[in-house]
mmCIF file of C-alpha atoms in Angstrom:
data_model
loop_
_atom_site.group_PDB
_atom_site.id
_atom_site.type_symbol
_atom_site.label_atom_id
_atom_site.label_comp_id
_atom_site.label_asym_id
_atom_site.label_seq_id
_atom_site.Cartn_x
_atom_site.Cartn_y
_atom_site.Cartn_z
ATOM 1 C CA UNK A 273 -11.185 17.538 -1.931
ATOM 2 C CA UNK A 274 -11.638 14.174 -3.614
ATOM 3 C CA UNK A 275 -14.655 13.066 -5.627
ATOM 4 C CA UNK A 276 -17.199 11.714 -3.088
ATOM 5 C CA UNK A 277 -18.266 8.996 -5.543
ATOM 6 C CA UNK A 278 -14.775 7.484 -5.746
ATOM 7 C CA UNK A 279 -13.684 4.721 -3.399
ATOM 8 C CA UNK A 280 -10.375 3.209 -2.307
ATOM 9 C CA UNK A 281 -11.984 -0.001 -1.013
ATOM 10 C CA UNK A 282 -10.851 -3.292 -2.484
ATOM 11 C CA UNK A 283 -13.623 -5.488 -1.093
ATOM 12 C CA UNK A 284 -11.728 -8.736 -1.684
ATOM 13 C CA UNK A 285 -8.848 -7.517 0.485
ATOM 14 C CA UNK A 286 -11.237 -6.194 3.142
ATOM 15 C CA UNK A 287 -12.937 -9.606 3.278
ATOM 16 C CA UNK A 288 -9.583 -11.409 3.397
ATOM 17 C CA UNK A 289 -8.347 -9.458 6.425
ATOM 18 C CA UNK A 290 -11.751 -9.530 8.130
ATOM 19 C CA UNK A 291 -11.635 -13.324 8.021
ATOM 20 C CA UNK A 292 -8.371 -13.260 9.993
ATOM 21 C CA UNK A 293 -9.415 -10.514 12.419
ATOM 22 C CA UNK A 294 -9.501 -12.670 15.539
ATOM 23 C CA UNK A 295 -5.765 -13.336 15.113
ATOM 24 C CA UNK A 296 -4.561 -9.714 15.075
ATOM 25 C CA UNK A 297 -3.111 -9.861 18.595
ATOM 26 C CA UNK A 298 -1.665 -13.371 18.390
ATOM 27 C CA UNK A 299 2.114 -12.885 17.935
ATOM 28 C CA UNK A 300 2.443 -16.467 16.678
ATOM 29 C CA UNK A 301 -0.556 -16.385 14.339
ATOM 30 C CA UNK A 302 -1.205 -15.112 10.837
ATOM 31 C CA UNK A 303 -0.059 -11.593 11.741
ATOM 32 C CA UNK A 304 3.266 -12.760 13.176
ATOM 33 C CA UNK A 305 5.201 -10.855 10.453
ATOM 34 C CA UNK A 306 3.659 -7.560 11.600
ATOM 35 C CA UNK A 307 4.428 -8.301 15.243
ATOM 36 C CA UNK A 308 8.059 -8.975 14.300
ATOM 37 C CA UNK A 309 8.122 -5.862 12.089
ATOM 38 C CA UNK A 310 6.552 -3.581 14.709
ATOM 39 C CA UNK A 311 9.727 -2.653 16.676
ATOM 40 C CA UNK A 312 11.387 -1.314 13.512
ATOM 41 C CA UNK A 313 8.264 0.641 12.537
ATOM 42 C CA UNK A 314 7.837 2.099 16.018
ATOM 43 C CA UNK A 315 11.469 3.190 16.303
ATOM 44 C CA UNK A 316 11.349 4.891 12.899
ATOM 45 C CA UNK A 317 8.080 6.695 13.644
ATOM 46 C CA UNK A 318 9.214 7.887 17.067
ATOM 47 C CA UNK A 319 12.551 9.160 15.761
ATOM 48 C CA UNK A 320 11.109 11.085 12.807
ATOM 49 C CA UNK A 321 8.166 12.545 14.748
ATOM 50 C CA UNK A 322 10.419 13.774 17.544
ATOM 51 C CA UNK A 323 12.849 15.295 15.034
ATOM 52 C CA UNK A 324 10.093 17.027 13.050
ATOM 53 C CA UNK A 325 8.247 18.499 16.017
ATOM 54 C CA UNK A 326 11.363 19.067 18.160
ATOM 55 C CA UNK A 327 10.136 16.733 20.885
ATOM 56 C CA UNK A 328 12.066 15.109 23.733
ATOM 57 C CA UNK A 329 12.152 11.405 22.899
ATOM 58 C CA UNK A 330 13.241 10.521 26.448
ATOM 59 C CA UNK A 331 9.891 11.592 27.894
ATOM 60 C CA UNK A 332 7.304 8.916 28.615
ATOM 61 C CA UNK A 333 4.678 10.639 26.445
ATOM 62 C CA UNK A 334 6.573 12.719 23.862
ATOM 63 C CA UNK A 335 3.612 12.742 21.432
ATOM 64 C CA UNK A 336 1.265 14.514 23.857
ATOM 65 C CA UNK A 337 -0.693 17.213 22.006
ATOM 66 C CA UNK A 338 -0.345 15.547 18.583
ATOM 67 C CA UNK A 339 -3.273 14.047 16.679
ATOM 68 C CA UNK A 340 -2.558 10.829 14.753
ATOM 69 C CA UNK A 341 -4.480 8.869 12.143
ATOM 70 C CA UNK A 342 -3.614 5.219 11.585
ATOM 71 C CA UNK A 343 -5.336 4.508 8.280
ATOM 72 C CA UNK A 344 -5.953 0.822 7.609
ATOM 73 C CA UNK A 345 -5.287 0.225 11.292
ATOM 74 C CA UNK A 346 -6.342 -3.417 11.348
ATOM 75 C CA UNK A 347 -6.491 -4.640 14.932
ATOM 76 C CA UNK A 348 -4.656 -1.610 16.311
ATOM 77 C CA UNK A 349 -1.040 -2.813 16.450
ATOM 78 C CA UNK A 350 0.221 0.756 15.913
ATOM 79 C CA UNK A 351 -2.666 2.664 17.483
ATOM 80 C CA UNK A 352 -1.986 1.330 20.965
ATOM 81 C CA UNK A 353 1.745 2.204 21.168
ATOM 82 C CA UNK A 354 1.058 5.651 19.657
ATOM 83 C CA UNK A 355 -1.560 6.224 22.356
ATOM 84 C CA UNK A 356 0.877 5.117 25.053
ATOM 85 C CA UNK A 357 3.344 7.681 23.685
ATOM 86 C CA UNK A 358 0.738 10.370 24.375
ATOM 87 C CA UNK A 359 -0.882 10.905 20.961
ATOM 88 C CA UNK A 360 -4.601 11.382 20.420
ATOM 89 C CA UNK A 361 -5.246 8.554 17.958
ATOM 90 C CA UNK A 362 -7.918 7.891 15.369
ATOM 91 C CA UNK A 363 -7.738 4.356 13.991
ATOM 92 C CA UNK A 364 -9.651 3.812 10.746
ATOM 93 C CA UNK A 365 -10.215 0.638 8.762
ATOM 94 C CA UNK A 366 -12.660 -0.355 6.025
ATOM 95 C CA UNK A 367 -13.310 -3.636 7.863
ATOM 96 C CA UNK A 368 -15.919 -3.335 10.615
ATOM 97 C CA UNK A 369 -14.687 -6.659 11.989
ATOM 98 C CA UNK A 370 -11.136 -5.345 12.372
ATOM 99 C CA UNK A 371 -12.433 -2.230 14.118
ATOM 100 C CA UNK A 372 -14.466 -4.301 16.583
ATOM 101 C CA UNK A 373 -11.409 -6.410 17.432
ATOM 102 C CA UNK A 374 -9.336 -3.233 17.876
ATOM 103 C CA UNK A 375 -11.950 -1.667 20.156
ATOM 104 C CA UNK A 376 -12.166 -4.745 22.368
ATOM 105 C CA UNK A 377 -8.376 -4.957 22.734
ATOM 106 C CA UNK A 378 -8.080 -1.230 23.515
ATOM 107 C CA UNK A 379 -10.711 -1.588 26.237
ATOM 108 C CA UNK A 380 -8.854 -4.566 27.682
ATOM 109 C CA UNK A 381 -5.655 -2.473 27.599
ATOM 110 C CA UNK A 382 -7.419 0.484 29.275
ATOM 111 C CA UNK A 383 -6.624 2.792 26.349
ATOM 112 C CA UNK A 384 -8.843 5.464 24.785
ATOM 113 C CA UNK A 385 -8.634 5.231 20.989
ATOM 114 C CA UNK A 386 -11.115 6.661 18.502
ATOM 115 C CA UNK A 387 -11.730 3.671 16.227
ATOM 116 C CA UNK A 388 -13.847 4.145 13.107
ATOM 117 C CA UNK A 389 -15.003 1.816 10.338
ATOM 118 C CA UNK A 390 -14.211 4.335 7.631
ATOM 119 C CA UNK A 391 -12.022 5.179 4.633
ATOM 120 C CA UNK A 392 -9.499 7.883 3.862
ATOM 121 C CA UNK A 393 -11.818 9.580 1.375
ATOM 122 C CA UNK A 394 -14.686 9.712 3.886
ATOM 123 C CA UNK A 395 -12.488 11.147 6.629
ATOM 124 C CA UNK A 396 -11.084 13.694 4.189
ATOM 125 C CA UNK A 397 -14.559 14.675 2.994
ATOM 126 C CA UNK A 398 -15.486 15.293 6.639
ATOM 127 C CA UNK A 399 -12.620 17.761 7.004
ATOM 128 C CA UNK A 400 -10.435 15.755 9.396
ATOM 129 C CA UNK A 401 -6.926 17.090 10.034
ATOM 130 C CA UNK A 402 -3.958 15.361 11.660
ATOM 131 C CA UNK A 403 -0.393 16.116 12.709
ATOM 132 C CA UNK A 404 0.709 12.640 11.620
ATOM 133 C CA UNK A 405 -0.799 9.970 9.406
ATOM 134 C CA UNK A 406 0.417 6.380 9.551
ATOM 135 C CA UNK A 407 -0.130 4.686 6.211
ATOM 136 C CA UNK A 408 1.563 1.386 6.997
ATOM 137 C CA UNK A 409 1.229 -1.814 4.977
ATOM 138 C CA UNK A 410 -2.052 -0.655 3.458
ATOM 139 C CA UNK A 411 -1.367 1.153 0.176
ATOM 140 C CA UNK A 412 -0.855 -2.194 -1.598
ATOM 141 C CA UNK A 413 -4.380 -3.247 -0.584
ATOM 142 C CA UNK A 414 -6.427 -0.299 -1.909
ATOM 143 C CA UNK A 415 -8.199 -0.078 -5.252
ATOM 144 C CA UNK A 416 -7.073 3.437 -6.200
ATOM 145 C CA UNK A 417 -3.577 4.397 -5.025
ATOM 146 C CA UNK A 418 -3.659 8.014 -6.243
ATOM 147 C CA UNK A 419 -7.016 8.672 -4.580
ATOM 148 C CA UNK A 420 -5.871 6.998 -1.389
ATOM 149 C CA UNK A 421 -2.571 8.880 -1.195
ATOM 150 C CA UNK A 422 -4.182 12.198 -2.131
ATOM 151 C CA UNK A 423 -7.035 11.896 0.352
ATOM 152 C CA UNK A 424 -4.540 11.017 3.092
ATOM 153 C CA UNK A 425 -2.149 13.842 2.176
ATOM 154 C CA UNK A 426 -4.952 16.405 2.205
ATOM 155 C CA UNK A 427 -5.612 15.573 5.857
ATOM 156 C CA UNK A 428 -2.048 16.313 6.994
ATOM 157 C CA UNK A 429 -1.696 19.678 8.737
ATOM 158 C CA UNK A 430 0.993 22.083 7.466
ATOM 159 C CA UNK A 431 4.293 20.962 8.966
ATOM 160 C CA UNK A 432 2.860 17.510 9.649
ATOM 161 C CA UNK A 433 4.068 14.095 8.539
ATOM 162 C CA UNK A 434 2.827 11.036 6.699
ATOM 163 C CA UNK A 435 4.564 7.686 7.002
ATOM 164 C CA UNK A 436 4.187 5.024 4.314
ATOM 165 C CA UNK A 437 5.410 1.442 4.599
ATOM 166 C CA UNK A 438 4.831 -0.977 1.760
ATOM 167 C CA UNK A 439 6.418 -3.482 -0.643
ATOM 168 C CA UNK A 440 8.253 -2.532 -3.821
ATOM 169 C CA UNK A 441 7.047 -3.890 -7.164
ATOM 170 C CA UNK A 442 10.189 -5.772 -8.183
ATOM 171 C CA UNK A 443 10.972 -9.350 -9.182
ATOM 172 C CA UNK A 444 12.933 -9.677 -5.942
ATOM 173 C CA UNK A 445 9.879 -8.643 -3.935
ATOM 174 C CA UNK A 446 7.739 -11.121 -5.864
ATOM 175 C CA UNK A 447 10.179 -13.895 -4.997
ATOM 176 C CA UNK A 448 10.650 -13.022 -1.320
ATOM 177 C CA UNK A 449 7.564 -11.122 -0.127
ATOM 178 C CA UNK A 450 5.012 -13.168 -2.070
ATOM 179 C CA UNK A 451 6.264 -16.597 -3.175
ATOM 180 C CA UNK A 452 8.630 -17.255 -0.265
ATOM 181 C CA UNK A 453 6.493 -15.630 2.456
ATOM 182 C CA UNK A 454 3.232 -17.224 1.350
ATOM 183 C CA UNK A 455 4.311 -20.600 -0.087
ATOM 184 C CA UNK A 456 7.557 -21.626 1.616
ATOM 185 C CA UNK A 457 7.697 -19.855 5.000
ATOM 186 C CA UNK A 458 3.902 -19.699 5.167
ATOM 187 C CA UNK A 459 4.072 -16.410 7.067
ATOM 188 C CA UNK A 460 0.992 -15.177 5.237
ATOM 189 C CA UNK A 461 -2.079 -16.833 3.708
ATOM 190 C CA UNK A 462 -1.834 -17.292 -0.054
ATOM 191 C CA UNK A 463 -3.238 -14.288 -1.904
ATOM 192 C CA UNK A 464 -2.381 -11.741 0.812
ATOM 193 C CA UNK A 465 -0.376 -9.749 -1.730
ATOM 194 C CA UNK A 466 -0.815 -9.421 -5.490
ATOM 195 C CA UNK A 467 2.280 -8.456 -7.449
ATOM 196 C CA UNK A 468 0.466 -5.996 -9.730
ATOM 197 C CA UNK A 469 -0.771 -4.021 -6.685
ATOM 198 C CA UNK A 470 2.679 -3.527 -5.162
ATOM 199 C CA UNK A 471 3.938 0.059 -5.265
ATOM 200 C CA UNK A 472 7.263 1.479 -6.362
ATOM 201 C CA UNK A 473 8.637 4.423 -4.335
ATOM 202 C CA UNK A 474 8.494 6.780 -7.315
ATOM 203 C CA UNK A 475 4.756 6.066 -7.678
ATOM 204 C CA UNK A 476 4.148 7.544 -4.242
ATOM 205 C CA UNK A 477 5.882 10.793 -5.111
ATOM 206 C CA UNK A 478 3.409 12.279 -7.623
ATOM 207 C CA UNK A 479 0.287 12.285 -5.393
ATOM 208 C CA UNK A 480 2.386 13.549 -2.476
ATOM 209 C CA UNK A 481 3.934 16.403 -4.463
ATOM 210 C CA UNK A 482 0.531 17.384 -5.887
ATOM 211 C CA UNK A 483 -0.701 17.659 -2.274
ATOM 212 C CA UNK A 484 2.213 19.922 -1.293
ATOM 213 C CA UNK A 485 4.206 17.210 0.481
ATOM 214 C CA UNK A 486 7.887 16.360 0.099
ATOM 215 C CA UNK A 487 9.511 13.013 0.870
ATOM 216 C CA UNK A 488 12.102 13.831 3.550
ATOM 217 C CA UNK A 489 13.439 10.363 4.297
ATOM 218 C CA UNK A 490 13.262 6.795 3.040
ATOM 219 C CA UNK A 491 14.722 3.488 4.109
ATOM 220 C CA UNK A 492 14.639 -0.133 3.130
ATOM 221 C CA UNK A 493 13.763 -2.784 5.692
ATOM 222 C CA UNK A 494 15.212 -6.292 5.484
ATOM 223 C CA UNK A 495 14.643 -9.548 7.358
ATOM 224 C CA UNK A 496 17.464 -11.605 8.848
ATOM 225 C CA UNK A 497 16.267 -15.230 9.040
ATOM 226 C CA UNK A 498 19.117 -16.271 11.350
ATOM 227 C CA UNK A 499 18.312 -13.602 13.940
ATOM 228 C CA UNK A 500 14.597 -13.673 13.125
ATOM 229 C CA UNK A 501 14.452 -9.882 13.142
ATOM 230 C CA UNK A 502 13.960 -6.875 10.870
ATOM 231 C CA UNK A 503 16.423 -4.015 10.470
ATOM 232 C CA UNK A 504 16.943 -0.879 8.380
ATOM 233 C CA UNK A 505 18.755 -1.180 5.070
ATOM 234 C CA UNK A 506 19.830 0.979 2.143
ATOM 235 C CA UNK A 507 18.233 -1.646 -0.106
ATOM 236 C CA UNK A 508 14.618 -0.762 -0.923
ATOM 237 C CA UNK A 509 14.039 -3.601 -3.405
ATOM 238 C CA UNK A 510 11.511 -5.385 -1.171
ATOM 239 C CA UNK A 511 10.145 -3.688 1.968
ATOM 240 C CA UNK A 512 10.599 0.040 2.452
ATOM 241 C CA UNK A 513 9.341 3.026 4.439
ATOM 242 C CA UNK A 514 9.151 6.703 3.514
ATOM 243 C CA UNK A 515 8.190 9.812 5.446
ATOM 244 C CA UNK A 516 6.786 12.943 3.797
ATOM 245 C CA UNK A 517 6.282 16.430 5.254
ATOM 246 C CA UNK A 518 3.502 18.887 4.438
ATOM 247 C CA UNK A 519 4.843 22.272 3.341
#
């Protein structure tokens, strides 16, 4: 278990996202990039979960019987589709404001989701266990990456999966995901991402391996401005996703 005195909270980032919380479900607002990105994330998650657990992806609720954690869940953009696919979902976020927005939207959508204003280290300390953990677009916002990754990995059941989506720490990512996205396209408020907090794929491997997890797949994700859509790519220089399995 992790040291109970350690924390993964970066309060500045928590405050930044809390201030935008009322826009989580506005597909044309400040979280438009996530709304556009969601179809690619959902397809990847569904495919890899069904492959790992030998599930029938054609069923309406193929994830029935599986327990999911969406860590850093924000307003619940992944929690709700995972619930509709049949999973029992815990959505956790360090921002109480985000959690309140997520709860309200789930109620309006008639969905039962266990939302908690909590952190990975607190959940881990409490002995929580999950078949799948979604760690999507959050690792670049925590204060201690190794603690965050380790506390998440320790909660994955044997044979279970953890998904990670984040931004690579490259000059190309700085140009496109920070300068272009925040200053030119104005997809995101300035300061949403800090270059020094971006994470290279190899930096995820050590805490995963030390927690008895192996990366089983990885893919880049690129944006096509003409089609205004995201798609998978072999190029992981900017956005990328990985999936790891607990041995």
